[in-house]
CSV table of C-alpha atoms in Angstrom, one decimal:
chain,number,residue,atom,x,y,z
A,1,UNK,CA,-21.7,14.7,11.4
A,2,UNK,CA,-18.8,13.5,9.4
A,3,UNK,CA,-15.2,13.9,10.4
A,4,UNK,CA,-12.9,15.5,8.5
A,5,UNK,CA,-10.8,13.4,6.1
A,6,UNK,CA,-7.7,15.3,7.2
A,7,UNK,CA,-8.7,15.4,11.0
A,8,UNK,CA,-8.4,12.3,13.7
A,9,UNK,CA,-8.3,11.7,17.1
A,10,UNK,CA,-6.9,8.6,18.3
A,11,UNK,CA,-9.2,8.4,21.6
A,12,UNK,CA,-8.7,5.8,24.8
A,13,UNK,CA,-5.3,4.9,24.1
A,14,UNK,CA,-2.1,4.5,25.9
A,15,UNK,CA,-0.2,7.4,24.5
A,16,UNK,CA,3.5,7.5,24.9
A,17,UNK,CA,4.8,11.3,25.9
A,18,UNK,CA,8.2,12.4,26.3
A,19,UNK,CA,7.2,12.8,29.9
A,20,UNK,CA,5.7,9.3,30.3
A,21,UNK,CA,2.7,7.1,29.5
A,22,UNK,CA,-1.0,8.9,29.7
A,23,UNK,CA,-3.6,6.5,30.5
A,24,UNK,CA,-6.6,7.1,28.8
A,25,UNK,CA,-4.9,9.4,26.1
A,26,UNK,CA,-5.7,10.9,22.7
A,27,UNK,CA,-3.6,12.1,19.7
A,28,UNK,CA,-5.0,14.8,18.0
A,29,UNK,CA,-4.2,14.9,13.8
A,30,UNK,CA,-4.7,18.1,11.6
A,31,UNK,CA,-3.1,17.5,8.3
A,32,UNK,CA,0.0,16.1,8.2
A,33,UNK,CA,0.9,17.2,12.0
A,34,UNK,CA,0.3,17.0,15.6
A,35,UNK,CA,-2.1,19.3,17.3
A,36,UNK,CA,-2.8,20.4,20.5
A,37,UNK,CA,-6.7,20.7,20.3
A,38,UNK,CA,-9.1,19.2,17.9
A,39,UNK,CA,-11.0,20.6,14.6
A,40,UNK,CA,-15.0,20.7,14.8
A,41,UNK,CA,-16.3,17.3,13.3
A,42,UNK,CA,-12.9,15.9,13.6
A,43,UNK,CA,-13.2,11.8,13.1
A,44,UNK,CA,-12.3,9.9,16.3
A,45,UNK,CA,-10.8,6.5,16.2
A,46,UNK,CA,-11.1,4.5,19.6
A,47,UNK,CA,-8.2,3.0,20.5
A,48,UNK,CA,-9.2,1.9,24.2
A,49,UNK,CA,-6.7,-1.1,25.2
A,50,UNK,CA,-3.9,0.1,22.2
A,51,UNK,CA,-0.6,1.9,22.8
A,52,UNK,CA,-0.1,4.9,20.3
A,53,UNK,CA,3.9,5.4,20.6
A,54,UNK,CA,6.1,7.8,18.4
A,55,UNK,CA,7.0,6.3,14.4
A,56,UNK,CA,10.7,4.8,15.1
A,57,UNK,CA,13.3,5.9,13.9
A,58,UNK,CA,16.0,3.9,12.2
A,59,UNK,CA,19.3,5.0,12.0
A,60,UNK,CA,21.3,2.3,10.4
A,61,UNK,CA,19.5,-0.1,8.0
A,62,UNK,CA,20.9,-2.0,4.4
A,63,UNK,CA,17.6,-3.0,2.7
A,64,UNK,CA,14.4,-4.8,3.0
A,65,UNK,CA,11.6,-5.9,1.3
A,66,UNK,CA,14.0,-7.7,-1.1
A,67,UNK,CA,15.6,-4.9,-2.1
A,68,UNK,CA,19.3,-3.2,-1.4
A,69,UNK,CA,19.9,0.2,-0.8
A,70,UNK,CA,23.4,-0.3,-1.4
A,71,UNK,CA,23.0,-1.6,-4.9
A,72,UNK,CA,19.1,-1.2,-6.0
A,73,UNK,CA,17.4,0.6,-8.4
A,74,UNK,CA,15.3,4.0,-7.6
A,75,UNK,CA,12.4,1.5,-7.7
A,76,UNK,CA,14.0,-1.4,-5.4
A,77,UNK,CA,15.2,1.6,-3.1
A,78,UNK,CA,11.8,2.9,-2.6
A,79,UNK,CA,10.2,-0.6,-2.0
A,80,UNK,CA,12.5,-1.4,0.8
A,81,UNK,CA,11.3,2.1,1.9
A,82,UNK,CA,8.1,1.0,1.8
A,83,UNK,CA,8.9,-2.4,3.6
A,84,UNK,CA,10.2,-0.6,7.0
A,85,UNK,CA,7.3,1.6,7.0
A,86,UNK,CA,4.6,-0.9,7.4
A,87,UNK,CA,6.6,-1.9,10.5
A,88,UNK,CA,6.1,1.2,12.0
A,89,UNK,CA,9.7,2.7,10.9
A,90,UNK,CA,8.8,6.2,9.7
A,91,UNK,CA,12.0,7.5,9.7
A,92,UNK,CA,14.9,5.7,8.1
A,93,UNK,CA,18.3,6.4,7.0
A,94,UNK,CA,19.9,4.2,4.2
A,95,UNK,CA,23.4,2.4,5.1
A,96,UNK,CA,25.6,1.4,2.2
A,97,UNK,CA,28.3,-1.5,2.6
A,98,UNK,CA,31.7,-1.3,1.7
A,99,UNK,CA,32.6,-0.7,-2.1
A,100,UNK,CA,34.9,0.7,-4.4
A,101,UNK,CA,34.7,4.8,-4.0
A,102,UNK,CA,33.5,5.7,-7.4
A,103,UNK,CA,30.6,3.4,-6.9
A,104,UNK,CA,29.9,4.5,-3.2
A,105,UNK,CA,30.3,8.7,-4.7
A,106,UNK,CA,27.7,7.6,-7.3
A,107,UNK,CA,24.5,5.6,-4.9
A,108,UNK,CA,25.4,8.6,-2.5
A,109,UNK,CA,24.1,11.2,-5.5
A,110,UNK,CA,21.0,8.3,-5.9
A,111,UNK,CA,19.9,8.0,-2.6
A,112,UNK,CA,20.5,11.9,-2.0
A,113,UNK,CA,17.5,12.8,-3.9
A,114,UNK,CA,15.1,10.6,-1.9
A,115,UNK,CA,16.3,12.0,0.6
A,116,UNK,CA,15.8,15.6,-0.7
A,117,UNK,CA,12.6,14.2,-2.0
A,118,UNK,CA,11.6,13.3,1.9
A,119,UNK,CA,11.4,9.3,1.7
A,120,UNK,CA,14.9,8.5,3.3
A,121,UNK,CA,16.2,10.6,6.1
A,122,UNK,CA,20.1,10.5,5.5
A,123,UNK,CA,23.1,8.2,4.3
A,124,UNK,CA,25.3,5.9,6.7
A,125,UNK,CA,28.5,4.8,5.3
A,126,UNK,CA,29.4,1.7,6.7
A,127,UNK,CA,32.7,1.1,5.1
A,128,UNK,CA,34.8,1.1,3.3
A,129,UNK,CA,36.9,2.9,6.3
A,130,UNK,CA,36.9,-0.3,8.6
A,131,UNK,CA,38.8,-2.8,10.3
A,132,UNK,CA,40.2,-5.9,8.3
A,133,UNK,CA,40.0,-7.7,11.5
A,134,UNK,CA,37.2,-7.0,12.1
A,135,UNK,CA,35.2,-6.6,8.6
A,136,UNK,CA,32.1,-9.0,9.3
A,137,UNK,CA,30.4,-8.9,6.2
A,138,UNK,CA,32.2,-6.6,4.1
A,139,UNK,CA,35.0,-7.0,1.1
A,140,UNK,CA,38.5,-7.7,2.5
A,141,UNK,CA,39.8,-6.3,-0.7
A,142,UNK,CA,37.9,-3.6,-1.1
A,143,UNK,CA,38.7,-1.9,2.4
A,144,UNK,CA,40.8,1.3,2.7
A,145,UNK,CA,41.9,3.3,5.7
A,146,UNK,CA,40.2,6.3,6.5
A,147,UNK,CA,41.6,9.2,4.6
A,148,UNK,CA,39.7,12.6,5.3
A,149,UNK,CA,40.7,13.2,1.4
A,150,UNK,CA,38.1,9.8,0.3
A,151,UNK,CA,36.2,11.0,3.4
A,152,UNK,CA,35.5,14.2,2.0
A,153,UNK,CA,34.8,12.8,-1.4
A,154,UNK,CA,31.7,10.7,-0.2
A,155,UNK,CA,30.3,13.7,2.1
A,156,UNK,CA,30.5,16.0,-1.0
A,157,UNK,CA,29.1,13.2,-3.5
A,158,UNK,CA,26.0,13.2,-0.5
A,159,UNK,CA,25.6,16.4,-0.7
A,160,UNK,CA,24.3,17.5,2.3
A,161,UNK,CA,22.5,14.1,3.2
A,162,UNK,CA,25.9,12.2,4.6
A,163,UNK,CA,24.3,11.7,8.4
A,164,UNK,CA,26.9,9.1,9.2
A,165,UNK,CA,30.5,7.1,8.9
A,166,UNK,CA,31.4,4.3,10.4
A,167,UNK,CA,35.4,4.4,11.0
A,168,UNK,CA,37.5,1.8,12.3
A,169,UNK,CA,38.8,5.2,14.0
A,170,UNK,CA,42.7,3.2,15.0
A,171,UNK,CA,43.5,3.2,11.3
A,172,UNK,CA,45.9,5.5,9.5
A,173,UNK,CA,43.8,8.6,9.4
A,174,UNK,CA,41.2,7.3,11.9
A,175,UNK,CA,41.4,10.6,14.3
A,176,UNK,CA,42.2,13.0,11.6
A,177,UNK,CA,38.7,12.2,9.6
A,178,UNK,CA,36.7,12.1,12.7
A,179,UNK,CA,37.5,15.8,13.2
A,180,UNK,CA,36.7,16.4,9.5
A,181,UNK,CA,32.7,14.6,10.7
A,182,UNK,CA,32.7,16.6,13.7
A,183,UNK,CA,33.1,19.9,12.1
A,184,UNK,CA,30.5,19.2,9.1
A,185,UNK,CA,27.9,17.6,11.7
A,186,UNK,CA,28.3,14.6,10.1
A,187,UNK,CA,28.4,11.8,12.9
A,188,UNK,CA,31.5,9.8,13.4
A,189,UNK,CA,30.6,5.9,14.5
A,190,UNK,CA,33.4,3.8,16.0
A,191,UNK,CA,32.5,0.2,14.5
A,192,UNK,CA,34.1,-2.7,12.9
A,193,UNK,CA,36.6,-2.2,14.5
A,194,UNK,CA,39.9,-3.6,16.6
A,195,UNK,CA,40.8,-0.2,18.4
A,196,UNK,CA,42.1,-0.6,22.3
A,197,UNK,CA,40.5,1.4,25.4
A,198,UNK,CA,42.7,3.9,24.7
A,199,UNK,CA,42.5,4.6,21.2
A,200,UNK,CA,38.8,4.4,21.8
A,201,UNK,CA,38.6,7.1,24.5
A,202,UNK,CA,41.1,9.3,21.8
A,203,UNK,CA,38.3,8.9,19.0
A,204,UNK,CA,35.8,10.4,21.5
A,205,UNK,CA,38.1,13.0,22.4
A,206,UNK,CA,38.4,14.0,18.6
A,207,UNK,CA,34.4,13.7,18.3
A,208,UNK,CA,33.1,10.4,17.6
A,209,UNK,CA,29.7,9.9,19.2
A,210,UNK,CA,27.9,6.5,18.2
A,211,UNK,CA,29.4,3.3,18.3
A,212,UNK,CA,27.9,1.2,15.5
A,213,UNK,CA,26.2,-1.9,16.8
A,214,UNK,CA,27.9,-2.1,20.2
A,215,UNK,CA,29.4,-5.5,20.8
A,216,UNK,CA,29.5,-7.2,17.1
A,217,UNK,CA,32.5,-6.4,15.1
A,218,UNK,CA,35.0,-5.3,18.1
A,219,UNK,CA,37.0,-6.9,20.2
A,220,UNK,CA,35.2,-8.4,23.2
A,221,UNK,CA,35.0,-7.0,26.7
A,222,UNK,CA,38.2,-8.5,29.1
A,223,UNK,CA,39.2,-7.8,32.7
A,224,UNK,CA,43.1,-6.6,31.7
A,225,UNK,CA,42.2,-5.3,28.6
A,226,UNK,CA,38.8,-3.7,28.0
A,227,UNK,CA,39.2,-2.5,24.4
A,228,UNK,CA,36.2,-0.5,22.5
A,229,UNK,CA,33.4,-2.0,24.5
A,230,UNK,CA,34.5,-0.7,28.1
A,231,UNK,CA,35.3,3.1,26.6
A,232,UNK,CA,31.9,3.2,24.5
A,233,UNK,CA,29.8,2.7,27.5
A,234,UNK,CA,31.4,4.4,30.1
A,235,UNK,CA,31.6,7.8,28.2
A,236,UNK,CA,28.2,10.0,28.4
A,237,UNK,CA,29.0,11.7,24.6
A,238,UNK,CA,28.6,7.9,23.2
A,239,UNK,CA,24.7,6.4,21.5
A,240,UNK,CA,25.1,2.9,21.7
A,241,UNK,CA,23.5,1.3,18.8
A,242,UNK,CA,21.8,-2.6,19.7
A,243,UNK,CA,20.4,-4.7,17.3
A,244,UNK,CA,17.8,-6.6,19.5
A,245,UNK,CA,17.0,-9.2,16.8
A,246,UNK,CA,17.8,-12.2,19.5
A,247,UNK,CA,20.9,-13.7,17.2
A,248,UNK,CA,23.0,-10.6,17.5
A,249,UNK,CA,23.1,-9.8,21.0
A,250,UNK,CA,22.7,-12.1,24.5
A,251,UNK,CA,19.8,-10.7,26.5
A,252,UNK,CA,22.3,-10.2,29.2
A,253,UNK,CA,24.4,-8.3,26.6
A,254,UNK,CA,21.2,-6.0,26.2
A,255,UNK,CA,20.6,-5.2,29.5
A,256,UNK,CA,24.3,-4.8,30.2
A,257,UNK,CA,24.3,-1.6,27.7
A,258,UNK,CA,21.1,-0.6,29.0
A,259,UNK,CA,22.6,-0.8,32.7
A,260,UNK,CA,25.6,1.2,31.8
A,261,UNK,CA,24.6,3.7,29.0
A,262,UNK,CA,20.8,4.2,30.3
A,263,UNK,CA,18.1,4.0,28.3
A,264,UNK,CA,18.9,8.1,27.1
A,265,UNK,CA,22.0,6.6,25.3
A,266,UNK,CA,20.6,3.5,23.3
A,267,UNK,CA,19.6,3.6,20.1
A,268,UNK,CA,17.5,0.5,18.7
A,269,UNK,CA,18.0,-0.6,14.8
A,270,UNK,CA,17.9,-3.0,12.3
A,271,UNK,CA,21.1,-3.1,10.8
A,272,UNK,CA,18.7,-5.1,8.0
A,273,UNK,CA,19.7,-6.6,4.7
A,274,UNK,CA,17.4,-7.4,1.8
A,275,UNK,CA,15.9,-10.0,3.4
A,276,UNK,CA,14.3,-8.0,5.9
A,277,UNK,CA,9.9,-8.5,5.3
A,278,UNK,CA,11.0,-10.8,2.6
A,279,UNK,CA,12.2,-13.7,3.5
A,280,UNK,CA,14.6,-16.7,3.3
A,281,UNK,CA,17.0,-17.4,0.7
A,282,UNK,CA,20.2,-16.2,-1.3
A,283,UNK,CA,20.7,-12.5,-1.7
A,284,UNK,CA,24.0,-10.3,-2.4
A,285,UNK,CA,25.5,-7.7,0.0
A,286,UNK,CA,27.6,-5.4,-1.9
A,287,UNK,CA,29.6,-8.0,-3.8
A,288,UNK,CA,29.4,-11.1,-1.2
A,289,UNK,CA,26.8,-13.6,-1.7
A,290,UNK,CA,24.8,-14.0,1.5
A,291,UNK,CA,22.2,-16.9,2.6
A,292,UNK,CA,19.0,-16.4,4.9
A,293,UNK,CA,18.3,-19.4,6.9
A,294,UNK,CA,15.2,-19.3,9.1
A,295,UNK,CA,15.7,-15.4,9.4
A,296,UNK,CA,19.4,-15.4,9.9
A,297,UNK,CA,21.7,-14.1,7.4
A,298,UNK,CA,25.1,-15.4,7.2
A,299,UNK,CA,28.1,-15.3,4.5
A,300,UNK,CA,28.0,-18.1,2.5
A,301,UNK,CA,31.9,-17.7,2.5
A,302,UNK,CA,33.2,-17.9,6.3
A,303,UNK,CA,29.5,-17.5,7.9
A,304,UNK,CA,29.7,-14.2,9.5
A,305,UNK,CA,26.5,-12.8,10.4
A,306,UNK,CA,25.8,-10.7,7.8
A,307,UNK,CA,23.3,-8.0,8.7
A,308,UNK,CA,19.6,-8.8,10.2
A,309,UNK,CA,16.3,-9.6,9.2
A,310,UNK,CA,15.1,-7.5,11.6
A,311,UNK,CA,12.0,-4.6,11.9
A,312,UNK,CA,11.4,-2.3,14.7
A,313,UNK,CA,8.8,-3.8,15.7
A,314,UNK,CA,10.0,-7.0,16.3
A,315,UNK,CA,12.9,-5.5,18.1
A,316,UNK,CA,10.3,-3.0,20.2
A,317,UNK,CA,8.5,-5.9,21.3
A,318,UNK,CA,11.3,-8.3,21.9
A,319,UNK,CA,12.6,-5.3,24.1
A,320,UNK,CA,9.3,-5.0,26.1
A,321,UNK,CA,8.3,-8.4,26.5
A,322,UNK,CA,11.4,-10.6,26.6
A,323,UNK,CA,13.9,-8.2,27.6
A,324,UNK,CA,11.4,-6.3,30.1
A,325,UNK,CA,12.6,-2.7,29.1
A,326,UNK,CA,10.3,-0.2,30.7
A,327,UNK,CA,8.0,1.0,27.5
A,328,UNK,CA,9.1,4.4,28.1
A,329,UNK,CA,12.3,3.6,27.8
A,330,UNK,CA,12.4,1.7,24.3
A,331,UNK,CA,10.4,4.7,22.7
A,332,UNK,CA,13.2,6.4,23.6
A,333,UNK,CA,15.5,4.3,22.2
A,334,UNK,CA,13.4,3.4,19.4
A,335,UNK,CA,12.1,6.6,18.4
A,336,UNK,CA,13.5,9.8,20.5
A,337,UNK,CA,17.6,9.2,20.5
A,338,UNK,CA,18.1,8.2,16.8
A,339,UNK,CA,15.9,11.7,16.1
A,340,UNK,CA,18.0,13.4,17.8
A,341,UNK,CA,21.4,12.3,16.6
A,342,UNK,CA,19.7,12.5,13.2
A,343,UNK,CA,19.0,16.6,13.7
A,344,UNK,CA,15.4,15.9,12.8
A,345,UNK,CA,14.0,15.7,16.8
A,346,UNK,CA,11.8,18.9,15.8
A,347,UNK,CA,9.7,17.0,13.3
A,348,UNK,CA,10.1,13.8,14.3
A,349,UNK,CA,10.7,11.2,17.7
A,350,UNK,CA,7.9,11.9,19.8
A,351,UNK,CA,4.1,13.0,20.1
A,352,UNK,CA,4.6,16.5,21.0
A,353,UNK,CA,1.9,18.8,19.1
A,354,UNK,CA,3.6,20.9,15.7
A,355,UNK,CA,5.6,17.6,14.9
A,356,UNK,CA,4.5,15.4,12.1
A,357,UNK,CA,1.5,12.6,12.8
A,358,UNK,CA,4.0,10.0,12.5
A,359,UNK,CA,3.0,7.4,15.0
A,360,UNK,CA,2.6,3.5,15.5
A,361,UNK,CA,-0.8,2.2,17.2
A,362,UNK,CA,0.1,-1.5,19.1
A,363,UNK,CA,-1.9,-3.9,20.9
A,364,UNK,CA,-1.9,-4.8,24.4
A,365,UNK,CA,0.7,-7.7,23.4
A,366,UNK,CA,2.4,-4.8,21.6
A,367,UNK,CA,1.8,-6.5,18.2
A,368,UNK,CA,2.0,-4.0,15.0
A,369,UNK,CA,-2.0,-2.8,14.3
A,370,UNK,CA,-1.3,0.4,12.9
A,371,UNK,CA,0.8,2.8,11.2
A,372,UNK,CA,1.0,6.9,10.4
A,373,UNK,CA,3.4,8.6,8.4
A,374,UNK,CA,3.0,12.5,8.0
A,375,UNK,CA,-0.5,12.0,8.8
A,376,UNK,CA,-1.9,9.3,6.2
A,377,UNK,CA,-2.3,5.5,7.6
A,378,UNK,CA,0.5,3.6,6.0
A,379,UNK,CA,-1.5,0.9,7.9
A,380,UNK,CA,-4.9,1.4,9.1
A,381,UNK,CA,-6.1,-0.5,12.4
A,382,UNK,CA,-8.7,-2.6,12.2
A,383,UNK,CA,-10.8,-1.9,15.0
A,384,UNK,CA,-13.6,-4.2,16.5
């Protein structure tokens, strides 16, 4: 008897749970969601010696595919989209760089409708609120403080989709406009920036709760004067964001975060540029010309790091197998926290039944085989 087209079970699997890993598990799809029991004549899909973990959820990511979401057309936008997907990121929210606000208000009311539309899952602002001295790859002369009047102006331009600023949260304004996030929902991230301790564990106080890429773009960690790093970790409201693309971060640095926040505060991304599935080669971020050299993408002017080349998948199984990160633990991190800081942990972030069949199917080595979004294989494993 033939299955149903719109009715699976992935059968024989390891099958990630919010309550740990079921040996010998299955996944039941109806439609576009998660089910508790299976259809008559449903298709079933062995997947004995696979994972089958939640889709991952990306939080803070620029571009891929060679296309910007800062900058890129509709079309360009959607092919990034597209790009992150097949490496198992079913779930992704689109970060713009720093600008000049008119053009910032005006991509917010472009990438809004995808996201009304249901192919991106928010907006990050990453800049133009930020540091100086700490600016990485952003436009010197295009940065501005924080004032919860431009603040304000973005969020409305977003309408409704804003999920995130990053705020160099010392600056003129800093506290002031994380209040304004706080009270809209909207999350405040402390990043790029050259706050103290103290002023860090203020911003908290006020309502900031991610710290954008812990470690890069802040002052480092010292014995008589701790800065952001010490106050990020150490408070329990703080989602430490890693980008666990091996140029970024140290392995110890990794499992330093992991150590102090636990694994229920991390959150994996990409931070990726266009480069991301594409390739080497020269590429534009905002307004600053950028080179990828054998996956790393610097300035050309000063050489800052500028963004990754990364996908979740590398970065799940760099966590797994060279970082040795329990597997339960990077799903988490990978899929579960970034849902929930998102608002969306009721559709998406795990395998619980009435969710949507968004899921990613890896081998034993934890290599990519497979991908479901909404319950149609972006990429379909091939199976023996």
């Amino acid at each position: 008897m033939a299955g149903r087209a719109d009715s699976t079970v992935l059968a024989g699997a390891r099958v990630v749970l919010p309550t740990g890993t079921v040996e010998n598990g299955r996944v039941i799809v109806e439609g576009t969601r998660i089910t508790g029991s299976p259809a008559e004549g449903a298709r079933t899909i062995d997947l004995t010696g696979h994972w089958v973990v939640p889709g991952f959820v990306d939080m803070h990511n620029h571009g891929g595919g060679g296309a910007s979401f800062t900058s890129g057309t509709v079309d360009e936008v959607l092919t990034g989209v597209r790009t992150h997907r097949e490496h198992g990121t079913t779930t992704l929210v689109a970060s713009t760089v720093t600008g000049e606000m008119d053009f910032l208000a005006e991509r917010a009311g472009i990438l809004s409708e995808l996201v009304e539309q249901g192919d991106l899952a928010g907006i990050h602002f990453e800049g133009p609120f930020i540091s100086p001295c700490r600016k990485g790859a952003h436009s010197e002369k295009l940065l501005r403080h924080p004032d919860p009047a431009e603040v304000r102006k973005l969020m409305d331009a977003a309408r409704g989709t804003a999920k995130m600023f990053t705020l160099a949260t010392e600056l003129p304004g800093g506290i002031d406009s994380v209040r304004l996030l706080a009270e809209h929902g909207v999350i405040a991230a402390i990043g790029h920036t050259d706050a103290t301790y103290e002023q860090t564990v203020e911003a908290i106080g006020a309502g900031a709760t991610v710290a954008t890429h812990l470690f890069n773009a802040m002052p480092p960690f010292a014995h008589r004067d701790p800065g952001p790093i010490a106050a990020l970790l150490e408070d329990e409201r703080i989602t430490v964001e890693l980008i666990n693309d091996g140029t970024h971060l140290h392995p110890a640095a990794l499992q330093l975060a992991y150590h102090h926040a636990g694994a229920a505060r991390v959150a994996l991304i990409t931070d990726a540029m266009d480069a991301a599935g594409f390739g080497d080669g020269l590429y534009q971020l905002g307004p600053l010309a950028v080179e990828v050299k054998d996956g790393v993408a610097r300035l050309v002017e000063g050489n800052s790091i500028a963004g990754s080349t990364l996908t979740l998948d590398t970065a799940f199984r760099r966590a797994v197998t060279l970082d040795r990160i329990p597997v339960e633990d990077v799903v988490q991190s990978i899929s579960a926290n970034p849902a929930r800081l998102l608002g969306v942990y009721d559709k998406v972030g795990s395998l619980d039944p009435g969710k949507d069949a968004d899921l990613v199917v890896l081998d034993a080595d934890f290599a990519l085989k497979g991908v479901m979004r909404k319950g149609e294989w972006v990429i379909e494993p091939e199976l023996g």
